[in-house]
Amino acid sequence: MAVIICASNALADVQAAVNSATYNDVVIMSGLADEVNWGTGVLNVTKGITLYGHVTKWNPHLSIAEAPARISYAGTAAIRIIPDQYSRDNEVPTRIEYLKFTYSGGDRLDNQNFIEVFGASESAAKPYRYFICNDCIFLGSSGSSVGGGAIRAR
């Protein structure tokens, strides 16, 4: 298992860190930065890794105070998990931990979710059963958000 620290919380830097990770690696975002806006961009995760948005939760011995990494987005999803064949066959879990998501695109519609997990529906040939989301916060941009959901299995 390797630990990869993102250069920043910008989508391009997080995607680069995720792309360089191998199975069971840990990718850590910084909780020290202000909220980042990923716009309509999507973080694609295709293998079983752990994405932490809070470095002191990963290593409680560090002596810095952090809040969860904060991501705002306006697209159909902020994170799309599409596990590859190896992850499904070997049941390698994908973990998303300690992130705060804010939808910034106005009222959410039925097809807009914070996290989408593909291959997790009962109709999949071998359903992907090992997605873990721990200590995440999901917020709409207005009190009148409709449709969508926090996590959607597809």
Short mmCIF file of N, CA and C in Angstrom, two decimals, residues 33-110:
data_model
loop_
_atom_site.label_atom_id
_atom_site.label_comp_id
_atom_site.label_asym_id
_atom_site.label_seq_id
_atom_site.Cartn_x
_atom_site.Cartn_y
_atom_site.Cartn_z
N ALA A 33 -7.20 23.62 2.78
CA ALA A 33 -7.55 24.63 1.78
C ALA A 33 -9.01 25.05 1.92
N ASP A 34 -9.33 26.20 1.32
CA ASP A 34 -10.72 26.62 1.24
C ASP A 34 -11.46 25.66 0.32
N GLU A 35 -12.77 25.83 0.27
CA GLU A 35 -13.58 24.99 -0.60
C GLU A 35 -13.10 25.14 -2.05
N VAL A 36 -13.01 24.02 -2.76
CA VAL A 36 -12.65 24.06 -4.17
C VAL A 36 -13.91 23.77 -4.98
N ASN A 37 -14.01 24.41 -6.13
CA ASN A 37 -15.16 24.20 -7.00
C ASN A 37 -14.72 23.40 -8.21
N TRP A 38 -15.29 22.21 -8.33
CA TRP A 38 -14.96 21.35 -9.46
C TRP A 38 -15.86 21.63 -10.65
N GLY A 39 -16.75 22.60 -10.55
CA GLY A 39 -17.64 22.94 -11.65
C GLY A 39 -18.45 21.73 -12.08
N THR A 40 -18.42 21.43 -13.38
CA THR A 40 -19.14 20.26 -13.87
C THR A 40 -18.20 19.07 -14.06
N GLY A 41 -16.95 19.20 -13.60
CA GLY A 41 -16.00 18.10 -13.71
C GLY A 41 -16.34 16.97 -12.76
N VAL A 42 -15.83 15.78 -13.06
CA VAL A 42 -16.12 14.59 -12.26
C VAL A 42 -14.82 13.86 -11.98
N LEU A 43 -14.62 13.43 -10.75
CA LEU A 43 -13.48 12.58 -10.38
C LEU A 43 -13.87 11.15 -10.69
N ASN A 44 -13.12 10.48 -11.56
CA ASN A 44 -13.40 9.09 -11.92
C ASN A 44 -12.44 8.17 -11.18
N VAL A 45 -13.02 7.22 -10.45
CA VAL A 45 -12.24 6.23 -9.69
C VAL A 45 -12.58 4.87 -10.27
N THR A 46 -11.56 4.16 -10.78
CA THR A 46 -11.82 2.87 -11.44
C THR A 46 -11.23 1.68 -10.70
N LYS A 47 -10.51 1.91 -9.62
CA LYS A 47 -9.92 0.79 -8.89
C LYS A 47 -10.12 0.98 -7.39
N GLY A 48 -9.99 -0.11 -6.66
CA GLY A 48 -10.20 -0.07 -5.22
C GLY A 48 -9.10 0.68 -4.50
N ILE A 49 -9.39 1.91 -4.10
CA ILE A 49 -8.45 2.75 -3.36
C ILE A 49 -9.21 3.38 -2.19
N THR A 50 -8.49 4.08 -1.34
CA THR A 50 -9.12 4.90 -0.30
C THR A 50 -8.81 6.35 -0.61
N LEU A 51 -9.85 7.19 -0.67
CA LEU A 51 -9.69 8.62 -0.88
C LEU A 51 -10.06 9.31 0.43
N TYR A 52 -9.07 9.90 1.08
CA TYR A 52 -9.28 10.63 2.33
C TYR A 52 -9.31 12.12 2.05
N GLY A 53 -10.24 12.80 2.67
CA GLY A 53 -10.31 14.25 2.56
C GLY A 53 -9.85 14.93 3.84
N HIS A 54 -9.11 14.21 4.65
CA HIS A 54 -8.76 14.74 5.98
C HIS A 54 -7.52 13.99 6.46
N VAL A 55 -6.36 14.59 6.35
CA VAL A 55 -5.11 13.87 6.60
C VAL A 55 -4.96 13.45 8.06
N THR A 56 -5.48 14.22 9.02
CA THR A 56 -5.30 13.81 10.41
C THR A 56 -6.23 12.66 10.79
N LYS A 57 -7.30 12.45 10.03
CA LYS A 57 -8.12 11.25 10.27
C LYS A 57 -7.36 10.01 9.80
N TRP A 58 -6.57 10.19 8.75
CA TRP A 58 -5.76 9.07 8.27
C TRP A 58 -4.62 8.79 9.24
N ASN A 59 -4.00 9.85 9.78
CA ASN A 59 -2.90 9.70 10.72
C ASN A 59 -3.16 10.60 11.93
N PRO A 60 -3.81 10.07 12.97
CA PRO A 60 -4.18 10.92 14.11
C PRO A 60 -2.98 11.42 14.92
N HIS A 61 -1.78 10.95 14.62
CA HIS A 61 -0.60 11.39 15.36
C HIS A 61 -0.06 12.73 14.85
N LEU A 62 -0.57 13.18 13.72
CA LEU A 62 -0.17 14.49 13.21
C LEU A 62 -0.78 15.58 14.09
N SER A 63 -0.07 16.65 14.28
CA SER A 63 -0.54 17.68 15.21
C SER A 63 -1.06 18.92 14.50
N ILE A 64 -1.79 18.73 13.41
CA ILE A 64 -2.39 19.87 12.72
C ILE A 64 -3.90 19.71 12.76
N ALA A 65 -4.60 20.81 12.91
CA ALA A 65 -6.06 20.76 12.94
C ALA A 65 -6.58 20.91 11.52
N GLU A 66 -7.48 20.04 11.14
CA GLU A 66 -8.04 20.09 9.81
C GLU A 66 -9.53 19.84 9.83
N ALA A 67 -10.19 20.41 8.86
CA ALA A 67 -11.59 20.09 8.59
C ALA A 67 -11.59 19.21 7.34
N PRO A 68 -12.70 18.55 7.05
CA PRO A 68 -12.73 17.75 5.82
C PRO A 68 -12.48 18.61 4.59
N ALA A 69 -11.87 18.03 3.56
CA ALA A 69 -11.73 18.73 2.29
C ALA A 69 -13.14 19.06 1.79
N ARG A 70 -13.31 20.28 1.28
CA ARG A 70 -14.63 20.73 0.86
C ARG A 70 -14.68 20.90 -0.64
N ILE A 71 -15.63 20.22 -1.27
CA ILE A 71 -15.77 20.22 -2.72
C ILE A 71 -17.15 20.75 -3.08
N SER A 72 -17.20 21.75 -3.95
CA SER A 72 -18.50 22.14 -4.51
C SER A 72 -18.47 21.77 -5.99
N TYR A 73 -19.64 21.44 -6.53
CA TYR A 73 -19.72 21.03 -7.93
C TYR A 73 -21.10 21.35 -8.46
N ALA A 74 -21.23 21.38 -9.78
CA ALA A 74 -22.51 21.72 -10.40
C ALA A 74 -22.89 20.73 -11.49
N GLY A 75 -22.22 19.61 -11.58
CA GLY A 75 -22.50 18.63 -12.62
C GLY A 75 -23.46 17.56 -12.15
N THR A 76 -23.46 16.42 -12.84
CA THR A 76 -24.36 15.33 -12.46
C THR A 76 -23.82 14.52 -11.30
N ALA A 77 -22.52 14.58 -11.04
CA ALA A 77 -21.90 13.89 -9.90
C ALA A 77 -20.54 14.52 -9.64
N ALA A 78 -20.08 14.45 -8.40
CA ALA A 78 -18.73 14.91 -8.07
C ALA A 78 -17.73 13.77 -8.22
N ILE A 79 -18.15 12.57 -7.83
CA ILE A 79 -17.28 11.40 -7.92
C ILE A 79 -18.05 10.28 -8.59
N ARG A 80 -17.42 9.64 -9.56
CA ARG A 80 -18.00 8.51 -10.26
C ARG A 80 -17.09 7.30 -10.03
N ILE A 81 -17.62 6.28 -9.42
CA ILE A 81 -16.84 5.06 -9.16
C ILE A 81 -17.28 4.01 -10.16
N ILE A 82 -16.34 3.62 -11.02
CA ILE A 82 -16.61 2.62 -12.06
C ILE A 82 -15.55 1.53 -11.88
N PRO A 83 -15.78 0.58 -10.98
CA PRO A 83 -14.75 -0.41 -10.67
C PRO A 83 -14.38 -1.28 -11.86
N ASP A 84 -13.08 -1.49 -12.03
CA ASP A 84 -12.62 -2.35 -13.11
C ASP A 84 -12.85 -3.82 -12.74
N GLN A 85 -12.57 -4.70 -13.69
CA GLN A 85 -12.82 -6.12 -13.50
C GLN A 85 -12.04 -6.68 -12.30
N TYR A 86 -10.79 -6.26 -12.14
CA TYR A 86 -9.98 -6.77 -11.01
C TYR A 86 -10.62 -6.39 -9.67
N SER A 87 -11.07 -5.15 -9.54
CA SER A 87 -11.70 -4.71 -8.29
C SER A 87 -12.96 -5.51 -8.00
N ARG A 88 -13.76 -5.76 -9.04
CA ARG A 88 -14.99 -6.54 -8.84
C ARG A 88 -14.67 -8.00 -8.51
N ASP A 89 -13.79 -8.62 -9.30
CA ASP A 89 -13.50 -10.05 -9.11
C ASP A 89 -12.83 -10.33 -7.77
N ASN A 90 -11.98 -9.41 -7.32
CA ASN A 90 -11.22 -9.63 -6.09
C ASN A 90 -11.78 -8.86 -4.90
N GLU A 91 -12.94 -8.24 -5.11
CA GLU A 91 -13.65 -7.53 -4.05
C GLU A 91 -12.75 -6.53 -3.31
N VAL A 92 -12.01 -5.74 -4.11
CA VAL A 92 -11.15 -4.69 -3.56
C VAL A 92 -12.04 -3.49 -3.26
N PRO A 93 -12.13 -3.05 -2.01
CA PRO A 93 -13.07 -1.97 -1.69
C PRO A 93 -12.58 -0.60 -2.17
N THR A 94 -13.54 0.25 -2.48
CA THR A 94 -13.28 1.67 -2.72
C THR A 94 -13.85 2.41 -1.52
N ARG A 95 -13.02 3.23 -0.90
CA ARG A 95 -13.44 3.97 0.29
C ARG A 95 -13.34 5.47 0.01
N ILE A 96 -14.37 6.20 0.40
CA ILE A 96 -14.39 7.66 0.34
C ILE A 96 -14.62 8.12 1.77
N GLU A 97 -13.68 8.88 2.34
CA GLU A 97 -13.80 9.23 3.75
C GLU A 97 -13.50 10.71 3.99
N TYR A 98 -14.25 11.29 4.90
CA TYR A 98 -14.01 12.63 5.44
C TYR A 98 -14.00 13.72 4.37
N LEU A 99 -15.01 13.72 3.52
CA LEU A 99 -15.15 14.78 2.53
C LEU A 99 -16.46 15.52 2.77
N LYS A 100 -16.50 16.79 2.43
CA LYS A 100 -17.71 17.59 2.53
C LYS A 100 -18.06 18.05 1.12
N PHE A 101 -19.23 17.65 0.62
CA PHE A 101 -19.68 17.99 -0.72
C PHE A 101 -20.79 19.04 -0.63
N THR A 102 -20.73 20.06 -1.48
CA THR A 102 -21.81 21.03 -1.59
C THR A 102 -22.20 21.13 -3.05
N TYR A 103 -23.47 20.89 -3.34
CA TYR A 103 -23.95 21.06 -4.71
C TYR A 103 -24.20 22.54 -4.94
N SER A 104 -23.55 23.13 -5.96
CA SER A 104 -23.62 24.58 -6.18
C SER A 104 -24.37 24.95 -7.44
N GLY A 105 -25.10 24.01 -8.03
CA GLY A 105 -25.77 24.28 -9.30
C GLY A 105 -27.24 24.60 -9.19
N GLY A 106 -27.69 25.15 -8.08
CA GLY A 106 -29.11 25.45 -7.91
C GLY A 106 -29.87 24.20 -7.46
N ASP A 107 -31.14 24.09 -7.82
CA ASP A 107 -31.93 22.93 -7.43
C ASP A 107 -31.42 21.69 -8.16
N ARG A 108 -31.21 20.62 -7.39
CA ARG A 108 -30.71 19.37 -7.99
C ARG A 108 -31.86 18.64 -8.68
N LEU A 109 -31.53 17.96 -9.75
CA LEU A 109 -32.51 17.19 -10.51
C LEU A 109 -32.34 15.71 -10.20
N ASP A 110 -33.25 14.89 -10.74
CA ASP A 110 -33.23 13.46 -10.43
C ASP A 110 -31.94 12.77 -10.83
#
